[in-house]
mmCIF file with all atom_site columns, C-alpha atoms in Angstrom:
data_model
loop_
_atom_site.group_PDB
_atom_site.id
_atom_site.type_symbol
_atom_site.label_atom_id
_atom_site.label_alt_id
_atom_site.label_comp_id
_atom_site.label_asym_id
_atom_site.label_entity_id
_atom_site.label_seq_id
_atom_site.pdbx_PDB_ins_code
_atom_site.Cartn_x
_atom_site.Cartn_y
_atom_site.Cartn_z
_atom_site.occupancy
_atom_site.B_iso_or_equiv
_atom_site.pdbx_formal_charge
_atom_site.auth_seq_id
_atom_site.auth_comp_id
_atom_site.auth_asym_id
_atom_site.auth_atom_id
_atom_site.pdbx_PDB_model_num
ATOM 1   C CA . UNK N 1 1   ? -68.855  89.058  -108.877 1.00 43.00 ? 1   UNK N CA 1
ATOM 2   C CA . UNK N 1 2   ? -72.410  88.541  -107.406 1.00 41.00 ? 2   UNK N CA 1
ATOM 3   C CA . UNK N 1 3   ? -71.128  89.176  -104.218 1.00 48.00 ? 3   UNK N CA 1
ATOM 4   C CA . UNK N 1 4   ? -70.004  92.654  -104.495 1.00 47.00 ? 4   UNK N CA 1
ATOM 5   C CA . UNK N 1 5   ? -73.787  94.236  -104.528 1.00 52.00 ? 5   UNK N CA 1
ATOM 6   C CA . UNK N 1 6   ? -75.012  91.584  -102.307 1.00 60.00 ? 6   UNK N CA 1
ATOM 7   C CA . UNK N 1 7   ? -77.384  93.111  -99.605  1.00 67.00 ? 7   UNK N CA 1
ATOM 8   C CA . UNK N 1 8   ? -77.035  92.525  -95.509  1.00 76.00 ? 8   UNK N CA 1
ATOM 9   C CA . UNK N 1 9   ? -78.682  92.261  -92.269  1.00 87.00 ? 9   UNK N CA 1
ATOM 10  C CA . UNK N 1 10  ? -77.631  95.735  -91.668  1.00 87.00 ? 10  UNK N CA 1
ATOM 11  C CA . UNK N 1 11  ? -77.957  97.289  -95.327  1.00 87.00 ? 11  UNK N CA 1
ATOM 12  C CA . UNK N 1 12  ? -81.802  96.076  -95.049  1.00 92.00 ? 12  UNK N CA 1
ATOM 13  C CA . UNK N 1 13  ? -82.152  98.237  -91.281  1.00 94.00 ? 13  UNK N CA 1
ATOM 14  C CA . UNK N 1 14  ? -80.509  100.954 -92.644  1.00 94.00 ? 14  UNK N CA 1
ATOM 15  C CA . UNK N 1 15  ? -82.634  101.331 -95.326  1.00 96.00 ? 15  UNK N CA 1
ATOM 16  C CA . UNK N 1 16  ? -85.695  101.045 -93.573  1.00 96.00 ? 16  UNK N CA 1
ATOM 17  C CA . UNK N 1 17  ? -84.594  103.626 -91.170  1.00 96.00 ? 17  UNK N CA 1
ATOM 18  C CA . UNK N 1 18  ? -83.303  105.856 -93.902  1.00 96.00 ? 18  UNK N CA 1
ATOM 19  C CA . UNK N 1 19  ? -86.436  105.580 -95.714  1.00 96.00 ? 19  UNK N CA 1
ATOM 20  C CA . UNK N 1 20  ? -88.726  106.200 -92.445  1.00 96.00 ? 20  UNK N CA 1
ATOM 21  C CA . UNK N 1 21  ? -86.991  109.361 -91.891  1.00 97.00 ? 21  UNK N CA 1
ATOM 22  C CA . UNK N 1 22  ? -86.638  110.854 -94.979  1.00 97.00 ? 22  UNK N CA 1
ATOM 23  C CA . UNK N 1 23  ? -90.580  110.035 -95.242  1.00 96.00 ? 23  UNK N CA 1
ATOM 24  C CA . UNK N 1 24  ? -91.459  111.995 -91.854  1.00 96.00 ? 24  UNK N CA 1
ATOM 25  C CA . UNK N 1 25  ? -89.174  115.023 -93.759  1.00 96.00 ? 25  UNK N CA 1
ATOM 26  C CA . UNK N 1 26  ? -91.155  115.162 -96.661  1.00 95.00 ? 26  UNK N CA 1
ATOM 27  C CA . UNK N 1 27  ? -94.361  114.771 -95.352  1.00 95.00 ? 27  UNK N CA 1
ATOM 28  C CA . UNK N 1 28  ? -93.403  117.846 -92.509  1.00 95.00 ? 28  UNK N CA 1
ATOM 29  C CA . UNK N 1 29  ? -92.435  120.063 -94.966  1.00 94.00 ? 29  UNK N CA 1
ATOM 30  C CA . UNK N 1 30  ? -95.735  119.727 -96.718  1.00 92.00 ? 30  UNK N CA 1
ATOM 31  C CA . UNK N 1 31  ? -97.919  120.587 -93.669  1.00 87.00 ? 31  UNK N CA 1
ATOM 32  C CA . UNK N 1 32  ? -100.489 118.742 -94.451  1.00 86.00 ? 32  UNK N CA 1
ATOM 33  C CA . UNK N 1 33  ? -101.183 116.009 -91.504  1.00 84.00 ? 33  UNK N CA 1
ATOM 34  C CA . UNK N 1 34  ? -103.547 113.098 -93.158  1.00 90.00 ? 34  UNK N CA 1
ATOM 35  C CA . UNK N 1 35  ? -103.017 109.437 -93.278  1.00 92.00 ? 35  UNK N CA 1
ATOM 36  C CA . UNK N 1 36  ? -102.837 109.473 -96.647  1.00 94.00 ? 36  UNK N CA 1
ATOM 37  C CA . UNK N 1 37  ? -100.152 112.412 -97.081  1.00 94.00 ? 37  UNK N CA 1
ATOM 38  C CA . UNK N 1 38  ? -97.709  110.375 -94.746  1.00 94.00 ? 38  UNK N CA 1
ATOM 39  C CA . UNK N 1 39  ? -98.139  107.200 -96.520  1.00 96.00 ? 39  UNK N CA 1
ATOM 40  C CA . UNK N 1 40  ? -97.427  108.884 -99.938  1.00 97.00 ? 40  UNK N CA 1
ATOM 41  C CA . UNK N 1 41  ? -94.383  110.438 -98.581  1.00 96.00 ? 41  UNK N CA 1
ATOM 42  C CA . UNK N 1 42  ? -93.451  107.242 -96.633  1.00 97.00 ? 42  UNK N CA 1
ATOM 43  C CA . UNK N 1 43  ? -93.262  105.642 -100.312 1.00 97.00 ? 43  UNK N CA 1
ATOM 44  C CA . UNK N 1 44  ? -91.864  108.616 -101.425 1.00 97.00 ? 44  UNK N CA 1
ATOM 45  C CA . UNK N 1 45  ? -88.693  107.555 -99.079  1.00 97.00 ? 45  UNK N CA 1
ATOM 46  C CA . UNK N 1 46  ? -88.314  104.121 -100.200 1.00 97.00 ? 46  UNK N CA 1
ATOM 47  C CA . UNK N 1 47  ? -88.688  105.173 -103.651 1.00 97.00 ? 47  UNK N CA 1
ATOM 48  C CA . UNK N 1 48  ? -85.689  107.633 -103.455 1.00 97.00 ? 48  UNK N CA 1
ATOM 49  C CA . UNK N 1 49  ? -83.299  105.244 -101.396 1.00 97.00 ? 49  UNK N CA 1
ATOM 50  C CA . UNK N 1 50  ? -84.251  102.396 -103.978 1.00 97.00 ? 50  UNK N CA 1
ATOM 51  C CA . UNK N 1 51  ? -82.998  104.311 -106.770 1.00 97.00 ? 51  UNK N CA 1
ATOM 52  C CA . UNK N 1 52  ? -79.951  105.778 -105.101 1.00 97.00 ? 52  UNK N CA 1
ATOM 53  C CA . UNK N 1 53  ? -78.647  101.981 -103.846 1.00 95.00 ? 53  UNK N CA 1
ATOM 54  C CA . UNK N 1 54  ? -79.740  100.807 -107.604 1.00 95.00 ? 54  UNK N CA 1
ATOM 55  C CA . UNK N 1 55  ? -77.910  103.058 -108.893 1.00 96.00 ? 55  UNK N CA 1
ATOM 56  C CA . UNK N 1 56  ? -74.764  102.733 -106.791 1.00 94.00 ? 56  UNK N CA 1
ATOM 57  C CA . UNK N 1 57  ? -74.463  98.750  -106.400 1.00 93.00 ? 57  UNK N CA 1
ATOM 58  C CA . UNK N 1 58  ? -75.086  98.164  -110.242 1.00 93.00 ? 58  UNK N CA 1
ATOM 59  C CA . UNK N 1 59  ? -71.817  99.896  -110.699 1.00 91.00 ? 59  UNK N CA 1
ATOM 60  C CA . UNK N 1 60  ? -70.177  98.236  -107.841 1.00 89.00 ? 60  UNK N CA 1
ATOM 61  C CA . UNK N 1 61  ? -71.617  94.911  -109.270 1.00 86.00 ? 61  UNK N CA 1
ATOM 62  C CA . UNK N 1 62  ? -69.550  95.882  -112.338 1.00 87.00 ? 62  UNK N CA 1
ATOM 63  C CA . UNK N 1 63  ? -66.351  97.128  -111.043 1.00 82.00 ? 63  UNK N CA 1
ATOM 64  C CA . UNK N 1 64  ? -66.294  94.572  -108.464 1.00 79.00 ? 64  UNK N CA 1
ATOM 65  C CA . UNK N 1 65  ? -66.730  96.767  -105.218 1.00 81.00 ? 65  UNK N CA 1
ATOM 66  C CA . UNK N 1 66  ? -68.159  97.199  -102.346 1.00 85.00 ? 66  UNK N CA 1
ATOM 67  C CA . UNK N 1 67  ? -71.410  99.644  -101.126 1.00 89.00 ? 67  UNK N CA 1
ATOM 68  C CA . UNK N 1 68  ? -72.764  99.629  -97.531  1.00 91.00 ? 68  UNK N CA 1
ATOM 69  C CA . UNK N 1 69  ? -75.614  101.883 -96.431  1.00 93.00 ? 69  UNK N CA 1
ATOM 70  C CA . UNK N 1 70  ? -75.394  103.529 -93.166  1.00 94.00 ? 70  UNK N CA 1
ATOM 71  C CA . UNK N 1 71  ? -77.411  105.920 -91.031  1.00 95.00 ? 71  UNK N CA 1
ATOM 72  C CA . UNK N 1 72  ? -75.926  109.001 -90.143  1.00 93.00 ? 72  UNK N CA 1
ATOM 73  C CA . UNK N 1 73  ? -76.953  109.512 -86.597  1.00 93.00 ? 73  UNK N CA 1
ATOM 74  C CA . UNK N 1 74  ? -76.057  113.433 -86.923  1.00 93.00 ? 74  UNK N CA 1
ATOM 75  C CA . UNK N 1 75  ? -78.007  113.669 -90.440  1.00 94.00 ? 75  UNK N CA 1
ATOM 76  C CA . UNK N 1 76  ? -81.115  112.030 -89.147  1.00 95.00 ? 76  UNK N CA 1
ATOM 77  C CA . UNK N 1 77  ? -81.148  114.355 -86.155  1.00 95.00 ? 77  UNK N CA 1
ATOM 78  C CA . UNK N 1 78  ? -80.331  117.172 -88.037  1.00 95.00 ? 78  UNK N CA 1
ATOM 79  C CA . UNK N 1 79  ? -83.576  115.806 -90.783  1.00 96.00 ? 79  UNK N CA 1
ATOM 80  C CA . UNK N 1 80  ? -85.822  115.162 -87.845  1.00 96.00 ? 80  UNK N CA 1
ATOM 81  C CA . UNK N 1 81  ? -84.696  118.528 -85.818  1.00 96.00 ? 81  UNK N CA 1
ATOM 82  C CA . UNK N 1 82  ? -86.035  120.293 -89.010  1.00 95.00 ? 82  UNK N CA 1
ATOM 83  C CA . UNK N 1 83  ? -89.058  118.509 -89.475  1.00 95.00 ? 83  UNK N CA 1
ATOM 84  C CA . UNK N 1 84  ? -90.199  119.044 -85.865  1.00 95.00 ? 84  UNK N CA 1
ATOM 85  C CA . UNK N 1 85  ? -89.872  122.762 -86.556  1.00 95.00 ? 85  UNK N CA 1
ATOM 86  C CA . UNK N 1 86  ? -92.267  122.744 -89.855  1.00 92.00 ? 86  UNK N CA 1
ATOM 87  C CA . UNK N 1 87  ? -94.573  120.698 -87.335  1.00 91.00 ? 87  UNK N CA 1
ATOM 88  C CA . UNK N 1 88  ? -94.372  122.827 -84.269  1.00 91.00 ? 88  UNK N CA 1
ATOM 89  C CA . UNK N 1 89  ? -93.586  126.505 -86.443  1.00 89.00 ? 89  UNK N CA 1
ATOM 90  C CA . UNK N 1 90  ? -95.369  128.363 -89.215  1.00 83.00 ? 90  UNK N CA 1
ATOM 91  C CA . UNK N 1 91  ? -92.545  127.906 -91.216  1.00 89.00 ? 91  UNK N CA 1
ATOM 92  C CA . UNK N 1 92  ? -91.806  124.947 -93.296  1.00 90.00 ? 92  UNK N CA 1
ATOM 93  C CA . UNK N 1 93  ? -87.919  123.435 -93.486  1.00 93.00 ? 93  UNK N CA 1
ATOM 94  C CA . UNK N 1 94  ? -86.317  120.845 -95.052  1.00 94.00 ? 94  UNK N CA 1
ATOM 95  C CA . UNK N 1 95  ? -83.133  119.100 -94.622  1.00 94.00 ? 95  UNK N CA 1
ATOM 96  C CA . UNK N 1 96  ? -82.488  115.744 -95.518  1.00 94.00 ? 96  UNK N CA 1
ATOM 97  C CA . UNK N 1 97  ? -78.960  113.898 -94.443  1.00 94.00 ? 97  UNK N CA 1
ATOM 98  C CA . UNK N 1 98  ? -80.044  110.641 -92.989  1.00 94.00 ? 98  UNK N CA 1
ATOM 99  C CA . UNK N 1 99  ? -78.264  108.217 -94.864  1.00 95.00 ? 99  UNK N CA 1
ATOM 100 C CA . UNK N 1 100 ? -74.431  108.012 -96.301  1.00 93.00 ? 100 UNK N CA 1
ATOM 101 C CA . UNK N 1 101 ? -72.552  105.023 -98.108  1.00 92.00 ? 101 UNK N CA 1
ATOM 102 C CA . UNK N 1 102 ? -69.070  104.192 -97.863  1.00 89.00 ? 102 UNK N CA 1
ATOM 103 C CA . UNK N 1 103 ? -67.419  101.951 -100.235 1.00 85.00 ? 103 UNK N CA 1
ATOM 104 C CA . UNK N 1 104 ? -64.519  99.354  -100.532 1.00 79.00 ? 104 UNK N CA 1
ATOM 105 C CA . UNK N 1 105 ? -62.904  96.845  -102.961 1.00 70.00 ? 105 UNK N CA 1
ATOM 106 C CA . UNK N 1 106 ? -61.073  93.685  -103.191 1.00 62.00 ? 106 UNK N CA 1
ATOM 107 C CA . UNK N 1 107 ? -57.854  93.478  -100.880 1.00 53.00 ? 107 UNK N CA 1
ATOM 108 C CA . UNK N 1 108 ? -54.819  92.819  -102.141 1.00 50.00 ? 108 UNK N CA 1
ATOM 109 C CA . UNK N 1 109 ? -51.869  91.509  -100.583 1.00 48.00 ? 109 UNK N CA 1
ATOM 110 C CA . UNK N 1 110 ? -48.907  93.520  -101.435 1.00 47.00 ? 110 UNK N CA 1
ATOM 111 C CA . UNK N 1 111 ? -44.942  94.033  -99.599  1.00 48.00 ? 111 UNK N CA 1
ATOM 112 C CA . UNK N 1 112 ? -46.700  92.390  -96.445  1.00 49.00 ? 112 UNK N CA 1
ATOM 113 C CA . UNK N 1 113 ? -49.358  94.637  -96.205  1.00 49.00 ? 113 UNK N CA 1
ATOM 114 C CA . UNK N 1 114 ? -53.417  94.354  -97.214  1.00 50.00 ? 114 UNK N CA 1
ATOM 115 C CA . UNK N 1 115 ? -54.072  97.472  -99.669  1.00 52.00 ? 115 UNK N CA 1
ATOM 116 C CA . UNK N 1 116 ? -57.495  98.473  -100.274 1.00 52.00 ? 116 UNK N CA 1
ATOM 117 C CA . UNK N 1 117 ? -58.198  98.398  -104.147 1.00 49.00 ? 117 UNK N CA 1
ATOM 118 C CA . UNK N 1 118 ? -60.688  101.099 -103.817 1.00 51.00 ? 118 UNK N CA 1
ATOM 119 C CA . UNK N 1 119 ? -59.394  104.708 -105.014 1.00 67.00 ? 119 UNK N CA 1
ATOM 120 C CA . UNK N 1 120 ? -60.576  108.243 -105.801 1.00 68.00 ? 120 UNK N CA 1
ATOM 121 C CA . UNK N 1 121 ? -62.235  107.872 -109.414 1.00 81.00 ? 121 UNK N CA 1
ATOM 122 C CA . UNK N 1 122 ? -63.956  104.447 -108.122 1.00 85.00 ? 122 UNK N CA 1
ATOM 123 C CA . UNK N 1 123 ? -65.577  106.632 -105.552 1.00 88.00 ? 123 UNK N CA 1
ATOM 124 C CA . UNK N 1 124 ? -66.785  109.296 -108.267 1.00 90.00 ? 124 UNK N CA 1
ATOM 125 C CA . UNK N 1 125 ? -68.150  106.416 -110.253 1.00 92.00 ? 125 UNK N CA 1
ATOM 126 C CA . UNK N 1 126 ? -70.376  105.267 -107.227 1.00 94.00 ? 126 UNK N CA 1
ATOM 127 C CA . UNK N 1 127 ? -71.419  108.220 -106.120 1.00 95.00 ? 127 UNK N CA 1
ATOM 128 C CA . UNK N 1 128 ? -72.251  109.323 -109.707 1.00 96.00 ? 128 UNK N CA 1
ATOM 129 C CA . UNK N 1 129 ? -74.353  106.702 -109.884 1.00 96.00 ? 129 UNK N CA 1
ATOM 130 C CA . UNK N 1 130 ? -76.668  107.111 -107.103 1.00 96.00 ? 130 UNK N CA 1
ATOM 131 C CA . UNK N 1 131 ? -77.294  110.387 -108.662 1.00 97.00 ? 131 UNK N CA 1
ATOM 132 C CA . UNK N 1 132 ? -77.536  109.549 -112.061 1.00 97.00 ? 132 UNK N CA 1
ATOM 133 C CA . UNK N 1 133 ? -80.714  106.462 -110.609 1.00 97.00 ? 133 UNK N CA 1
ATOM 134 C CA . UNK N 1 134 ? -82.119  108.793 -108.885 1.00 98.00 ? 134 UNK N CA 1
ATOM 135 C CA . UNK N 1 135 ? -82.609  111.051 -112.326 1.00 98.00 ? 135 UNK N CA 1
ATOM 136 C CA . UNK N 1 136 ? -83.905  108.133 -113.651 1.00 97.00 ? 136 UNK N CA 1
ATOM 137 C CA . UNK N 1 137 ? -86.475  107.682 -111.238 1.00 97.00 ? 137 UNK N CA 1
ATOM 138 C CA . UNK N 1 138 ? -87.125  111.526 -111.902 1.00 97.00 ? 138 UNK N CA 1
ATOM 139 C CA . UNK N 1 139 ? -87.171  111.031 -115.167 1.00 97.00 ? 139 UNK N CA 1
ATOM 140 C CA . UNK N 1 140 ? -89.925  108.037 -114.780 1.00 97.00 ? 140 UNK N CA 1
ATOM 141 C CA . UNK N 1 141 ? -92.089  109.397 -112.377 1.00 97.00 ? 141 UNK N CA 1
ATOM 142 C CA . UNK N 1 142 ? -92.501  112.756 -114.640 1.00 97.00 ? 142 UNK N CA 1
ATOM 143 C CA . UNK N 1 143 ? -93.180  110.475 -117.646 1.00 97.00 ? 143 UNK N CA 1
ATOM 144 C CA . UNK N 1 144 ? -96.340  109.022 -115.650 1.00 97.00 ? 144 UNK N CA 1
ATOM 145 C CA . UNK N 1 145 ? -97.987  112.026 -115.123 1.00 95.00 ? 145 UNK N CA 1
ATOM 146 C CA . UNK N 1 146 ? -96.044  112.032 -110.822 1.00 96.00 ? 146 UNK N CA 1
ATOM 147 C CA . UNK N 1 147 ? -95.165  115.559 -109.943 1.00 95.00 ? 147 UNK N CA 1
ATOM 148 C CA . UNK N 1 148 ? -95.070  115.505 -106.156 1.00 95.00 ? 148 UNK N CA 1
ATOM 149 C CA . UNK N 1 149 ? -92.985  112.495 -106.418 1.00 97.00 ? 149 UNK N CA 1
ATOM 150 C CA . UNK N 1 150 ? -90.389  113.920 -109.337 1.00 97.00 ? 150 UNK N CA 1
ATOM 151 C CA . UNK N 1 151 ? -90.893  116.832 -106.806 1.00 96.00 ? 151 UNK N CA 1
ATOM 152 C CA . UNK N 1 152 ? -89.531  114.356 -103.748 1.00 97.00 ? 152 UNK N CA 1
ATOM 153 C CA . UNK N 1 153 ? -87.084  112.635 -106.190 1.00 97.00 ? 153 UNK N CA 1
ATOM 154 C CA . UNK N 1 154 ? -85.575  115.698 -107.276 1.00 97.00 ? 154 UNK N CA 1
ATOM 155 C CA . UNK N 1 155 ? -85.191  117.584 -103.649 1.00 97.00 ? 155 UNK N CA 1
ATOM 156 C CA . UNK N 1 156 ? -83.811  114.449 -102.318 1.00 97.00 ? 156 UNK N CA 1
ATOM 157 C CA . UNK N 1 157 ? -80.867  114.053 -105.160 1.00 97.00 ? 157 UNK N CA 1
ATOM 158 C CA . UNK N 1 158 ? -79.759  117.966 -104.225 1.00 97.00 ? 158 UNK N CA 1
ATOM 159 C CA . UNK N 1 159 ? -79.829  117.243 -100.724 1.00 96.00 ? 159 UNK N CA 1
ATOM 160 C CA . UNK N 1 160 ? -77.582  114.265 -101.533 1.00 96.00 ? 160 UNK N CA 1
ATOM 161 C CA . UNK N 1 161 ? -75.307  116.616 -103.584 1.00 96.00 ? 161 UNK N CA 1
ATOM 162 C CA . UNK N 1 162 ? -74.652  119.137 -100.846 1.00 95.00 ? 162 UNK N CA 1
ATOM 163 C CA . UNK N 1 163 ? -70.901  118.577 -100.823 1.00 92.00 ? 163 UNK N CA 1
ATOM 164 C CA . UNK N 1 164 ? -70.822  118.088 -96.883  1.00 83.00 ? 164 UNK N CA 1
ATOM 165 C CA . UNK N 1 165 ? -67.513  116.274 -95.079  1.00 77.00 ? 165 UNK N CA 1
ATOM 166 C CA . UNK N 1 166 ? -66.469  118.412 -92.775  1.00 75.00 ? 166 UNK N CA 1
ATOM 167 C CA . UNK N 1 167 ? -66.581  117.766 -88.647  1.00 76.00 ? 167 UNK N CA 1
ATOM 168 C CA . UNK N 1 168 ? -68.183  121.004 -87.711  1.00 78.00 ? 168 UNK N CA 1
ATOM 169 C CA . UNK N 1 169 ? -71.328  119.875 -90.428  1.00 80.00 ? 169 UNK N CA 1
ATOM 170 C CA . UNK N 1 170 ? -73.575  117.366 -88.287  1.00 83.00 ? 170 UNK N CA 1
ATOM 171 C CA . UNK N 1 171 ? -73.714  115.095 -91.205  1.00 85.00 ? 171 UNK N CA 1
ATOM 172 C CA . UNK N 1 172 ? -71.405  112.047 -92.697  1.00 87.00 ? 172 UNK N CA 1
ATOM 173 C CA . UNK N 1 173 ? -70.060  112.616 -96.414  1.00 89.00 ? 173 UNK N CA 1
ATOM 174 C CA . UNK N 1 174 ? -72.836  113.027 -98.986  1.00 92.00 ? 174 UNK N CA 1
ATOM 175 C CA . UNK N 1 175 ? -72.620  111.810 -102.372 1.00 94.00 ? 175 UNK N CA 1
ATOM 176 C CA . UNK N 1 176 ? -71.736  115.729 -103.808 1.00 94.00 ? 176 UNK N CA 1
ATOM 177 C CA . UNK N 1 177 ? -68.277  115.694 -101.269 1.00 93.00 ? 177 UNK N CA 1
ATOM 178 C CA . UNK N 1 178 ? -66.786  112.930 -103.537 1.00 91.00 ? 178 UNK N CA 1
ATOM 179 C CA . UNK N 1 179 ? -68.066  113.954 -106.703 1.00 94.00 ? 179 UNK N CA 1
ATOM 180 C CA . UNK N 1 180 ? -66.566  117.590 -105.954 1.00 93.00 ? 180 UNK N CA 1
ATOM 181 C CA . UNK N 1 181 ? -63.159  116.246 -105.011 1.00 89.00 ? 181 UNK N CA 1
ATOM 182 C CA . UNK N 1 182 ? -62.876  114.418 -108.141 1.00 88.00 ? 182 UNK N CA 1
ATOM 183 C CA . UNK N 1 183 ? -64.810  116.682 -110.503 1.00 88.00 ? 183 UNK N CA 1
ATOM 184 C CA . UNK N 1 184 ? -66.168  120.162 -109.983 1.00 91.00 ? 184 UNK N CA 1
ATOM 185 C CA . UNK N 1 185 ? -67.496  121.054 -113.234 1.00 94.00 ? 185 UNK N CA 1
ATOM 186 C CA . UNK N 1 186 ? -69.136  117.504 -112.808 1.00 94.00 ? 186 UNK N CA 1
ATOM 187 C CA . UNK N 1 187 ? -70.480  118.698 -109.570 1.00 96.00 ? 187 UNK N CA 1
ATOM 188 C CA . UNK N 1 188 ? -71.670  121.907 -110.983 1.00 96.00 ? 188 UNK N CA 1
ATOM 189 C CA . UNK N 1 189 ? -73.383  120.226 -114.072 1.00 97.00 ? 189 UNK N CA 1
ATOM 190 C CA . UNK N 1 190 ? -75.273  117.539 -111.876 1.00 97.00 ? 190 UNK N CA 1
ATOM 191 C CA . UNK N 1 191 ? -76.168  120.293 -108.969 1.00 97.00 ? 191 UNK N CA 1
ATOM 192 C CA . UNK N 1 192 ? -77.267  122.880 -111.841 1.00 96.00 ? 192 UNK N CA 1
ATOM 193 C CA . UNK N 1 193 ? -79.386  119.973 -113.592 1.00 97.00 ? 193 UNK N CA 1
ATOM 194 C CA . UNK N 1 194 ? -80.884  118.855 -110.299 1.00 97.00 ? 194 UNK N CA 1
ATOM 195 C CA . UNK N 1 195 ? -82.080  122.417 -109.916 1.00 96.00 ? 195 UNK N CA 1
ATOM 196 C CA . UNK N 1 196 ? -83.422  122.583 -113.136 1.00 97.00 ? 196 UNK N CA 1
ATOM 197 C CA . UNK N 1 197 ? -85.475  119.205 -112.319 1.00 97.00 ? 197 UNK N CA 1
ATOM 198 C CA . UNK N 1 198 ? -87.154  120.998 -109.124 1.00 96.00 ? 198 UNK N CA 1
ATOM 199 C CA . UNK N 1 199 ? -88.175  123.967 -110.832 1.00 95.00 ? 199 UNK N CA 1
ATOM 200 C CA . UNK N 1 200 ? -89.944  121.780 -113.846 1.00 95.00 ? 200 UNK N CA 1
ATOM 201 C CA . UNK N 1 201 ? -92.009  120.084 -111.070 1.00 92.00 ? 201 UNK N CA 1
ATOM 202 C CA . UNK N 1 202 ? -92.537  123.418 -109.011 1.00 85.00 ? 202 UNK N CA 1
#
């Protein structure tokens, strides 16, 4: 089972590239242009993809399946369009889709064909869990005294919740798509809660 939440080449990128643009978001949204500002937010980033791959491969560890990270080249535009505008504009936007996950399980050879043991509810489970680390992280950083990053933790998590999966929406399928499909009082508890966590670090 060790294998199932085992971390590649490409898983490592993607996260670095998730977490670089997520960082430039933040820290163009804040308007404020120092050194130290972009570094904060630039651990801000990590800090939010950490939790939400935590989250995710510690149940795929369990239920032996599979998460891999990828870049959504439409999301990070779409991020990076909007944080050029709070740069160049005296209005300050954020939108933050630069990363997706997409998730498998063991084959199984069945009639002559290779089925897929991945289904539905497994889905839900991941993408549940993503959410429910990045709370946790939320959770944490409000315990030591962290505002602006429970602030960052929590915008992140309903950004991740937008149920998005449709062609004409430049993004890939967030985390709130599959939760929706499975469960939309779910989604409506964990969107409503989310909200609740911005406004107690507003």
């Amino acid at each position: 089972m060790a294998e199932e939440a085992a971390i590649d080449t490409s898983d490592v990128k993607n996260f670095l590239i998730g977490s670089a643009v997520t960082g430039v978001a933040f820290s163009a949204f804040t308007g404020v242009f120092t050194f130290e500002n972009l570094a904060f937010y630039m651990l801000a980033g990590i800090t939010v993809m950490t939790l939400r791959e935590a989250g995710q491969r510690t149940v795929a560890h369990w239920m032996e399946s599979y998460v891999n990270l990828k870049v959504s080249r439409e999301g990070a535009t779409v991020t990076l369009a909007a944080a050029v505008f709070s740069v160049v504009s005296d209005f300050s936007l954020l939108l933050m889709f630069p990363i997706y996950s997409d998730f498998s399980g063991e084959r199984y050879e069945q009639w002559g064909k290779s089925i897929d043991a991945m289904w539905m509810k497994r889905q839900y489970w991941l993408s549940s869990a993503g959410i429910i680390g990045l709370w946790t992280g939320w959770a944490g950083a409000m315990a030591l005294s962290l505002p602006q990053m429970a602030q960052a933790i929590a915008a992140f998590t309903l950004f991740q919740l937008m149920p998005f999966d449709y062609e004409k929406i430049p993004t890939d399928p967030l985390d709130g798509a599959t939760i929706l499909r499975w469960s939309g009082f779910s989604w409506l508890l964990m969107t409503g809660l989310t909200i609740v966590m911005i406004a107690l670090t507003m």
